[in-house]
Coordinates of N, CA and C in Angstrom, one line a residue:
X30 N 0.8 -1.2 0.0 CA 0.0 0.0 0.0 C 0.9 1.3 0.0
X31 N 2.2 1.4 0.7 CA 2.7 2.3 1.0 C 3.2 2.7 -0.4
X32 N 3.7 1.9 -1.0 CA 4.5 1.8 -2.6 C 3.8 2.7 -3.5
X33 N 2.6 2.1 -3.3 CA 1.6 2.7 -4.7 C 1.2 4.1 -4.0
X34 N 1.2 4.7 -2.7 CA 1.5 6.0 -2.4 C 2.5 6.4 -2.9
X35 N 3.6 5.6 -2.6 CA 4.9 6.6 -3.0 C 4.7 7.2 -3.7
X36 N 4.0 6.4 -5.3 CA 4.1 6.6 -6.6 C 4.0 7.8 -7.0
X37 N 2.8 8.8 -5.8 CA 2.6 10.0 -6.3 C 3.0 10.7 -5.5
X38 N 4.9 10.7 -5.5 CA 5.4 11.6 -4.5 C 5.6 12.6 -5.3
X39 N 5.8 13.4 -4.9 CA 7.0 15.1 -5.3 C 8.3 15.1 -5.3
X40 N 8.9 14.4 -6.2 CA 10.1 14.5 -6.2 C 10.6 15.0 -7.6
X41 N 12.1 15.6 -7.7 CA 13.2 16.0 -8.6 C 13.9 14.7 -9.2
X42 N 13.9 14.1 -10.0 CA 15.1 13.4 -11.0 C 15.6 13.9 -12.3
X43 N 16.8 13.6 -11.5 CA 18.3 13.9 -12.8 C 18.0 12.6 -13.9
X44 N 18.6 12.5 -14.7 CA 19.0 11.8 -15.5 C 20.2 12.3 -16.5
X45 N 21.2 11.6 -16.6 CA 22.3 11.8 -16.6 C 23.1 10.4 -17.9
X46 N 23.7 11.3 -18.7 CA 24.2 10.0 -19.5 C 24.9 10.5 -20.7
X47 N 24.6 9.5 -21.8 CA 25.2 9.9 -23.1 C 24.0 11.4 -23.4
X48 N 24.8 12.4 -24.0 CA 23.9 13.4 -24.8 C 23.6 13.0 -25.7
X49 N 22.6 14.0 -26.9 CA 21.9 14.0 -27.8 C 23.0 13.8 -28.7
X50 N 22.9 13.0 -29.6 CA 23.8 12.8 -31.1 C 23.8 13.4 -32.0
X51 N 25.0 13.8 -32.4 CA 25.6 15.2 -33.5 C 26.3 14.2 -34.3
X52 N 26.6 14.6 -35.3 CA 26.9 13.9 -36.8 C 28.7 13.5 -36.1
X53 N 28.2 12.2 -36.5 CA 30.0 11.3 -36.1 C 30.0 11.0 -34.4
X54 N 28.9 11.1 -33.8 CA 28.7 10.3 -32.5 C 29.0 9.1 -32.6
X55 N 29.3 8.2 -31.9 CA 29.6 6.7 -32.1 C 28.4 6.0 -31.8
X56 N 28.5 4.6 -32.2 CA 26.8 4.3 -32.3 C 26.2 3.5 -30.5
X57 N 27.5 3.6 -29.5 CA 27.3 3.1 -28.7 C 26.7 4.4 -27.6
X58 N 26.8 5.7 -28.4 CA 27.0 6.4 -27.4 C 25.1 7.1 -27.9
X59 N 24.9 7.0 -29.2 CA 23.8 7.0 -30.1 C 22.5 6.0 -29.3
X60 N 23.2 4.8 -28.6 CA 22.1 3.8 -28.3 C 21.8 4.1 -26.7
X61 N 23.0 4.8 -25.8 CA 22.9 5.5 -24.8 C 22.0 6.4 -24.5
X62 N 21.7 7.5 -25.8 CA 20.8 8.8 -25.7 C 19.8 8.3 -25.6
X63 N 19.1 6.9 -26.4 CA 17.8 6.1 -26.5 C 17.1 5.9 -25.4
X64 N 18.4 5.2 -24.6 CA 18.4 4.6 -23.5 C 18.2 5.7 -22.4
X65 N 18.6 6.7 -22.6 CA 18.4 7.7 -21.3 C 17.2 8.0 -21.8
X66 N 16.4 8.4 -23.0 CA 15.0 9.1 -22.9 C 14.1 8.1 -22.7
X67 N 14.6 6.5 -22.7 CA 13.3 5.6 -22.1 C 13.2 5.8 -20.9
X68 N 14.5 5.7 -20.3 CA 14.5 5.8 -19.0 C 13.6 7.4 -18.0
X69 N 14.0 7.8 -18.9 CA 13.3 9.7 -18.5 C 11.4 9.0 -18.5
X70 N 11.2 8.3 -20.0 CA 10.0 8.0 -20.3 C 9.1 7.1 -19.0
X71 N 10.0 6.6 -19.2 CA 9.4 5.4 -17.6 C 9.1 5.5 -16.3
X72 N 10.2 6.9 -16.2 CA 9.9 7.2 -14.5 C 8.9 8.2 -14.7
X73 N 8.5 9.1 -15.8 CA 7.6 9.8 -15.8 C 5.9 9.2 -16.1
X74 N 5.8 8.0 -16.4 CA 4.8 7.2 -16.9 C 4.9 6.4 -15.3
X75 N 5.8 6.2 -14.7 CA 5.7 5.6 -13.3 C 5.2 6.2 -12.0
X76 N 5.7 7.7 -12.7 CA 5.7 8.0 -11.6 C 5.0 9.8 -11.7
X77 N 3.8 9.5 -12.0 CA 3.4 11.1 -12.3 C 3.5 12.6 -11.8
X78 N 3.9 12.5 -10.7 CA 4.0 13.5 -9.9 C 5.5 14.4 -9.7
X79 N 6.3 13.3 -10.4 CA 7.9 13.0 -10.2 C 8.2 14.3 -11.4
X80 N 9.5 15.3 -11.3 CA 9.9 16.0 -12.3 C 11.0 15.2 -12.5
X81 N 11.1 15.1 -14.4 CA 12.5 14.2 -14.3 C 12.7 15.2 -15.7
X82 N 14.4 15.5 -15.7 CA 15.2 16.5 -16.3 C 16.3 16.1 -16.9
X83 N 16.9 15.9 -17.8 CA 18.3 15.6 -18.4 C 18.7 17.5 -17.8
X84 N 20.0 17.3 -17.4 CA 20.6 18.8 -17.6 C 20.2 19.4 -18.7
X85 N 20.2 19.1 -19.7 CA 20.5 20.3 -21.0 C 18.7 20.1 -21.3
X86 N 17.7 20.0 -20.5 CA 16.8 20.6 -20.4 C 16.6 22.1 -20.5
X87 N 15.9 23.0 -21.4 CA 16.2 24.3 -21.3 C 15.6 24.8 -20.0
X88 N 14.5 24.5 -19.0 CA 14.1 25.2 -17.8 C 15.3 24.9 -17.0
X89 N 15.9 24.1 -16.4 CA 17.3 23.5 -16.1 C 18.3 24.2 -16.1
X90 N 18.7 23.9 -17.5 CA 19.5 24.9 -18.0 C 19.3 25.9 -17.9
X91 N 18.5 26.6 -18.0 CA 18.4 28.5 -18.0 C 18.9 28.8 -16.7
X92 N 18.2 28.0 -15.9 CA 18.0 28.2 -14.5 C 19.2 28.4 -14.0
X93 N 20.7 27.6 -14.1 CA 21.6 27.6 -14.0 C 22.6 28.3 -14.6
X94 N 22.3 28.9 -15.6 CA 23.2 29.5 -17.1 C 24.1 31.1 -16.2
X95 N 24.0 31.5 -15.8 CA 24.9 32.1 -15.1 C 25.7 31.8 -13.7
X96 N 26.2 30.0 -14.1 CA 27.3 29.7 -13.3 C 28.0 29.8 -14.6
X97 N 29.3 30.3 -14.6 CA 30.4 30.5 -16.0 C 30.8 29.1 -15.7
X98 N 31.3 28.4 -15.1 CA 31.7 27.0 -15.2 C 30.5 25.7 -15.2
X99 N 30.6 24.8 -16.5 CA 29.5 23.3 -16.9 C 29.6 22.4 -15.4
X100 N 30.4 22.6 -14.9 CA 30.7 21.6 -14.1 C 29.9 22.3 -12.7
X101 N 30.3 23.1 -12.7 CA 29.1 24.4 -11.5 C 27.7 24.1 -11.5
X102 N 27.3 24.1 -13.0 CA 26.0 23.8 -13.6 C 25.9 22.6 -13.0
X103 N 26.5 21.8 -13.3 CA 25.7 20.4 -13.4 C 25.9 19.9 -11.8
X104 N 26.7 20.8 -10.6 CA 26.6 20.4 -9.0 C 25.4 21.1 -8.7
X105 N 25.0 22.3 -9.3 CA 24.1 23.0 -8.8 C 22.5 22.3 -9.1
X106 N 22.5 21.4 -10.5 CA 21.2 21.1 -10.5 C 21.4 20.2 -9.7
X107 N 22.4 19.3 -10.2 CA 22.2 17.9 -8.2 C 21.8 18.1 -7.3
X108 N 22.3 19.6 -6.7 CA 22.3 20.0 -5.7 C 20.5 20.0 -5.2
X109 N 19.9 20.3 -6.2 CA 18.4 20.7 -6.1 C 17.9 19.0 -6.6
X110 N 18.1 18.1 -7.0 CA 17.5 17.0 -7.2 C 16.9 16.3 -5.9
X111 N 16.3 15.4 -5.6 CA 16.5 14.2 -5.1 C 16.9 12.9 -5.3
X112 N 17.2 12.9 -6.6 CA 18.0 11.7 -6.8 C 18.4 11.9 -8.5
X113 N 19.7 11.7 -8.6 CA 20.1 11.1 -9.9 C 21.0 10.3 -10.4
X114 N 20.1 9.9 -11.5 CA 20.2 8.4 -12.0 C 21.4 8.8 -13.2
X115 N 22.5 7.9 -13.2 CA 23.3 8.0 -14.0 C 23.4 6.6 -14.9
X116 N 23.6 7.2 -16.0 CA 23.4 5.9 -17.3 C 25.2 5.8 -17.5
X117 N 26.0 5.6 -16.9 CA 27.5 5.8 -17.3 C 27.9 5.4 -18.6
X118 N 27.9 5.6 -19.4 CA 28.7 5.2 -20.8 C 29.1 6.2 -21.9
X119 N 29.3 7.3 -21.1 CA 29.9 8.5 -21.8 C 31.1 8.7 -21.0
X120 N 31.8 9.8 -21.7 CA 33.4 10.0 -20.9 C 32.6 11.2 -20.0
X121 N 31.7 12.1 -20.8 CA 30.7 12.9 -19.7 C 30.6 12.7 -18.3
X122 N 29.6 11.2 -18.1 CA 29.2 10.6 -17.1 C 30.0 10.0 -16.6
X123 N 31.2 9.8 -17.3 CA 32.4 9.4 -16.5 C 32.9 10.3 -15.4
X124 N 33.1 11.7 -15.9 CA 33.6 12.7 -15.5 C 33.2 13.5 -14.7
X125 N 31.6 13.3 -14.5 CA 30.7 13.5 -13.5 C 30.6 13.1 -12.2
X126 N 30.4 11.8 -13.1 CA 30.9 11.0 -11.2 C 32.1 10.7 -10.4
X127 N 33.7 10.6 -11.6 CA 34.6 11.0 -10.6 C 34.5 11.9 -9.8
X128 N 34.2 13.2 -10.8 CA 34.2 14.6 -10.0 C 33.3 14.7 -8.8
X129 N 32.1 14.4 -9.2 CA 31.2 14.6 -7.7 C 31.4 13.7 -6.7
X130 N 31.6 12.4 -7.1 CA 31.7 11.7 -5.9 C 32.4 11.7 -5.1
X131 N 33.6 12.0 -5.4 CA 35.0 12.4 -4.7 C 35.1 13.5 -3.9
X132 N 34.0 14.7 -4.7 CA 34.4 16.1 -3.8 C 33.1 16.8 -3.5
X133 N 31.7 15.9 -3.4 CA 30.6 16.4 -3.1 C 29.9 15.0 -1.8
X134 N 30.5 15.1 -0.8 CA 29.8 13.9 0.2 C 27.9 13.9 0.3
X135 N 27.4 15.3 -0.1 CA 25.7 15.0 -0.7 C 25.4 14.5 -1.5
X136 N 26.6 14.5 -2.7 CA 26.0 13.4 -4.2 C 26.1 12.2 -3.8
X137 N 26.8 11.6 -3.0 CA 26.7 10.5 -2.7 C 25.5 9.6 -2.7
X138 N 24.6 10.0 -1.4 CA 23.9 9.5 -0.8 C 22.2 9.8 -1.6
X139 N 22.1 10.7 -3.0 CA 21.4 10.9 -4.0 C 21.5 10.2 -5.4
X140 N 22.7 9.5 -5.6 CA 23.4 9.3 -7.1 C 23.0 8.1 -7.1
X141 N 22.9 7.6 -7.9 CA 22.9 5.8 -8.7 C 23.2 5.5 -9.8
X142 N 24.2 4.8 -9.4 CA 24.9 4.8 -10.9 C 24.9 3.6 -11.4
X143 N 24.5 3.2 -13.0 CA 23.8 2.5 -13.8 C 25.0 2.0 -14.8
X144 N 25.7 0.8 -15.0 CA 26.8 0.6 -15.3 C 26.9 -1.3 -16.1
X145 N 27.1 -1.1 -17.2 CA 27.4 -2.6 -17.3 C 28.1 -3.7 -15.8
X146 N 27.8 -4.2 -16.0 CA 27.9 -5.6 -14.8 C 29.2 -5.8 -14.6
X147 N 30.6 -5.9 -15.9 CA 31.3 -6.1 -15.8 C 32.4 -5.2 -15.0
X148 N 31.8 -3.8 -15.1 CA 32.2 -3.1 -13.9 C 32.2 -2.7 -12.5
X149 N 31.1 -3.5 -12.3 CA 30.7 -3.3 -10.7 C 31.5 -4.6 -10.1
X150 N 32.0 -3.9 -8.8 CA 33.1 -4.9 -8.5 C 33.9 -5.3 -9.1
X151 N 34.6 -4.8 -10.0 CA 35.8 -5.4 -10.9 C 37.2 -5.7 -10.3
X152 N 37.6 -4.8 -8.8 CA 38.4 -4.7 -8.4 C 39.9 -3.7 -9.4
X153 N 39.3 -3.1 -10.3 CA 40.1 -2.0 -11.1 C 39.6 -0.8 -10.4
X154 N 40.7 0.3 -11.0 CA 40.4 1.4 -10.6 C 39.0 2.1 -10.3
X155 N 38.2 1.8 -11.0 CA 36.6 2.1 -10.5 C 36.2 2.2 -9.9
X156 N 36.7 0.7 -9.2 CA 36.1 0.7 -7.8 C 36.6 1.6 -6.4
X157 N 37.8 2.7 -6.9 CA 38.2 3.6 -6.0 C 36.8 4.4 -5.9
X158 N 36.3 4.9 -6.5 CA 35.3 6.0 -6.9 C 33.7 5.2 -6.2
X159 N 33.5 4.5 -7.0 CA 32.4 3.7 -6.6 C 32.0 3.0 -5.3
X160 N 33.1 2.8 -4.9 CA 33.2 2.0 -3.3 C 32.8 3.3 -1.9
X161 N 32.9 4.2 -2.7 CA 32.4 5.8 -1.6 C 31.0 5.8 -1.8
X162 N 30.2 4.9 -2.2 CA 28.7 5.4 -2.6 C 27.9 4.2 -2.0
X163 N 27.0 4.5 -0.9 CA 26.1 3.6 -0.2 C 26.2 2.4 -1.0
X164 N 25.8 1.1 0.1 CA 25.4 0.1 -1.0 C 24.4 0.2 -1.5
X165 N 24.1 -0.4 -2.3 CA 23.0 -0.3 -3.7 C 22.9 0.5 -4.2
X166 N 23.7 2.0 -4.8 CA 23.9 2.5 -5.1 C 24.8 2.9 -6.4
X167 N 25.4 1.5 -6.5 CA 25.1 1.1 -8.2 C 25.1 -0.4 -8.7
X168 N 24.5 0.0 -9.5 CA 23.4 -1.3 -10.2 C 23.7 -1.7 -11.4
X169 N 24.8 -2.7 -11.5 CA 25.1 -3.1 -12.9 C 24.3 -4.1 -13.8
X170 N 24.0 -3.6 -15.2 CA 23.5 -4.1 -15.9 C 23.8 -5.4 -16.8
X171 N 23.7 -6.5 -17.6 CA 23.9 -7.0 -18.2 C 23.6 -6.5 -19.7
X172 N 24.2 -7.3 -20.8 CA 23.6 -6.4 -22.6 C 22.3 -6.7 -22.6
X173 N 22.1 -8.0 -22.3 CA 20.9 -8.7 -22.7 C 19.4 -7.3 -21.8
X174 N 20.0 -6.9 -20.5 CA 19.0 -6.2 -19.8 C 18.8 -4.6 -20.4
X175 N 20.0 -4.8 -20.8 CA 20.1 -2.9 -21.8 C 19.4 -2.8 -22.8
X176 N 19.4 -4.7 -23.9 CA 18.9 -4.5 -25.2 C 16.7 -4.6 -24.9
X177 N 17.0 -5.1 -23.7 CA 15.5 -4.9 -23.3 C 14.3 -4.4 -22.9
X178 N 15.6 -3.2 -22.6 CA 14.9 -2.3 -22.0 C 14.9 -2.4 -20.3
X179 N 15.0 -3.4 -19.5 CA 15.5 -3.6 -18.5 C 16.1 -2.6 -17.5
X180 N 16.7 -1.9 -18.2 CA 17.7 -0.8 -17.4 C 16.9 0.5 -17.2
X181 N 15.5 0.4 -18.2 CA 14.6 1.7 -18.1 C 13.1 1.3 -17.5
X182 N 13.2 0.0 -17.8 CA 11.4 -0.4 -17.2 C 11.7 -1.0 -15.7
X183 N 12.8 -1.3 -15.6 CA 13.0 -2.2 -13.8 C 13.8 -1.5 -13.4
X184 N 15.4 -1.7 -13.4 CA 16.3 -1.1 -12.8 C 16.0 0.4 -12.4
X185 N 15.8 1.6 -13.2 CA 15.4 2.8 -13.0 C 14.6 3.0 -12.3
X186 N 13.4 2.6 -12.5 CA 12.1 2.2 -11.2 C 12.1 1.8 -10.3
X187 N 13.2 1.0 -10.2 CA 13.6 0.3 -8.7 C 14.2 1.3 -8.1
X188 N 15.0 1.8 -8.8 CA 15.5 2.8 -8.2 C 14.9 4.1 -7.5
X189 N 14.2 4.7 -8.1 CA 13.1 5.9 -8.1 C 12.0 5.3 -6.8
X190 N 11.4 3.9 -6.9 CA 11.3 3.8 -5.9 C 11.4 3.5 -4.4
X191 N 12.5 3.4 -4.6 CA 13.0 3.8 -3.0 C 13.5 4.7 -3.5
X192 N 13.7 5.8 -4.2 CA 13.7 7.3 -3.6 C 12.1 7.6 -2.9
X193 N 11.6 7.3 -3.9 CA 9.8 7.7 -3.4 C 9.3 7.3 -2.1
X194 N 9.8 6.0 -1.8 CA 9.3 5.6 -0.3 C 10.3 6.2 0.5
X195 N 11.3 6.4 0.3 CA 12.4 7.0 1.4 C 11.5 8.6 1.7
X196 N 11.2 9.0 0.5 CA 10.4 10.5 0.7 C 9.4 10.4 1.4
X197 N 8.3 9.6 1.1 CA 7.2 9.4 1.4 C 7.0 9.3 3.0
X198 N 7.8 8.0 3.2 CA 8.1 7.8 4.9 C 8.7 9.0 5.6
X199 N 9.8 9.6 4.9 CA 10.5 10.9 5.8 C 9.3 11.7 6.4
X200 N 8.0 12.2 5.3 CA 6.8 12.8 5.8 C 6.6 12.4 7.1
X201 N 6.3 11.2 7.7 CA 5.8 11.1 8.3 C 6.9 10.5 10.0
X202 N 7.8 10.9 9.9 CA 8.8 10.8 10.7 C 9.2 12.0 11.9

């Protein structure tokens, strides 16, 4: 019962990933952008009440546009999220999450990061970065779950909801 309340909480999501494809994008990074607007599509069909934003959203963006530094921008909209979801398979979203994770201890505990399988726990350098971020707080994927959509109809959702019931229950605390 509590769940299907969540559903119509008030909350902020990021979404974070490959950008929109410009002529000579690579095609993995092309299948990425797909994959982030299902994902955007899903939590907003899941979740009606929920704002969900890529940065380069123009209300977002405007909103922000007089920080002179991208990287200003993009702590400042975190800053205002409640949760975002990161699709990692850009050098972007690479760059993101070194950066914030390392020198923002509030992205932590908001971030989830969405990563082929073969990365999570690899015991490579990665895991310097990733091992600072609650458990379950990233969720590696298999191809098979990417090519399915999996990563936008379950994983994302899963995620989103326990943001929603974490919200939901704080109310009443």
């Amino acid at each position: 019962i509590f769940r299907n309340q969540a559903r119509f909480e008030e909350m902020e999501i990021l979404v974070w990933g490959p950008g929109k494809p410009k002529r000579g994008t690579p095609p993995t990074n092309r299948l990425g952008w797909k994959k982030r607007l299902e994902i955007k599509r899903q939590i907003k069909r899941t979740f009606p009440n929920a704002v969900v934003r890529f940065s380069e959203d123009a209300d977002i963006s405007q909103a922000t546009k007089w920080l002179d530094d991208k990287l200003a921008r993009q702590a400042a909209q975190a800053l205002g999220a409640d949760c975002i979801i990161i699709l990692e398979m850009s050098r972007g979203s690479d760059l993101e999450v070194d950066k914030f994770v390392e020198n923002y201890s509030w992205f932590r505990g908001k971030s989830y990061i969405l990563l082929p399988e073969r990365y999570v726990n690899s015991g490579g350098l990665v895991d310097v970065v990733l091992d600072k971020l609650p458990p379950g707080h990233v969720i590696g994927y298999t191809q098979q779950e990417f090519d399915d959509c999996a990563v936008a109809k379950e994983k994302a959702i899963h995620i989103v909801t326990q943001v929603a019931m974490k919200l939901f229950t704080n109310r009443f605390a």
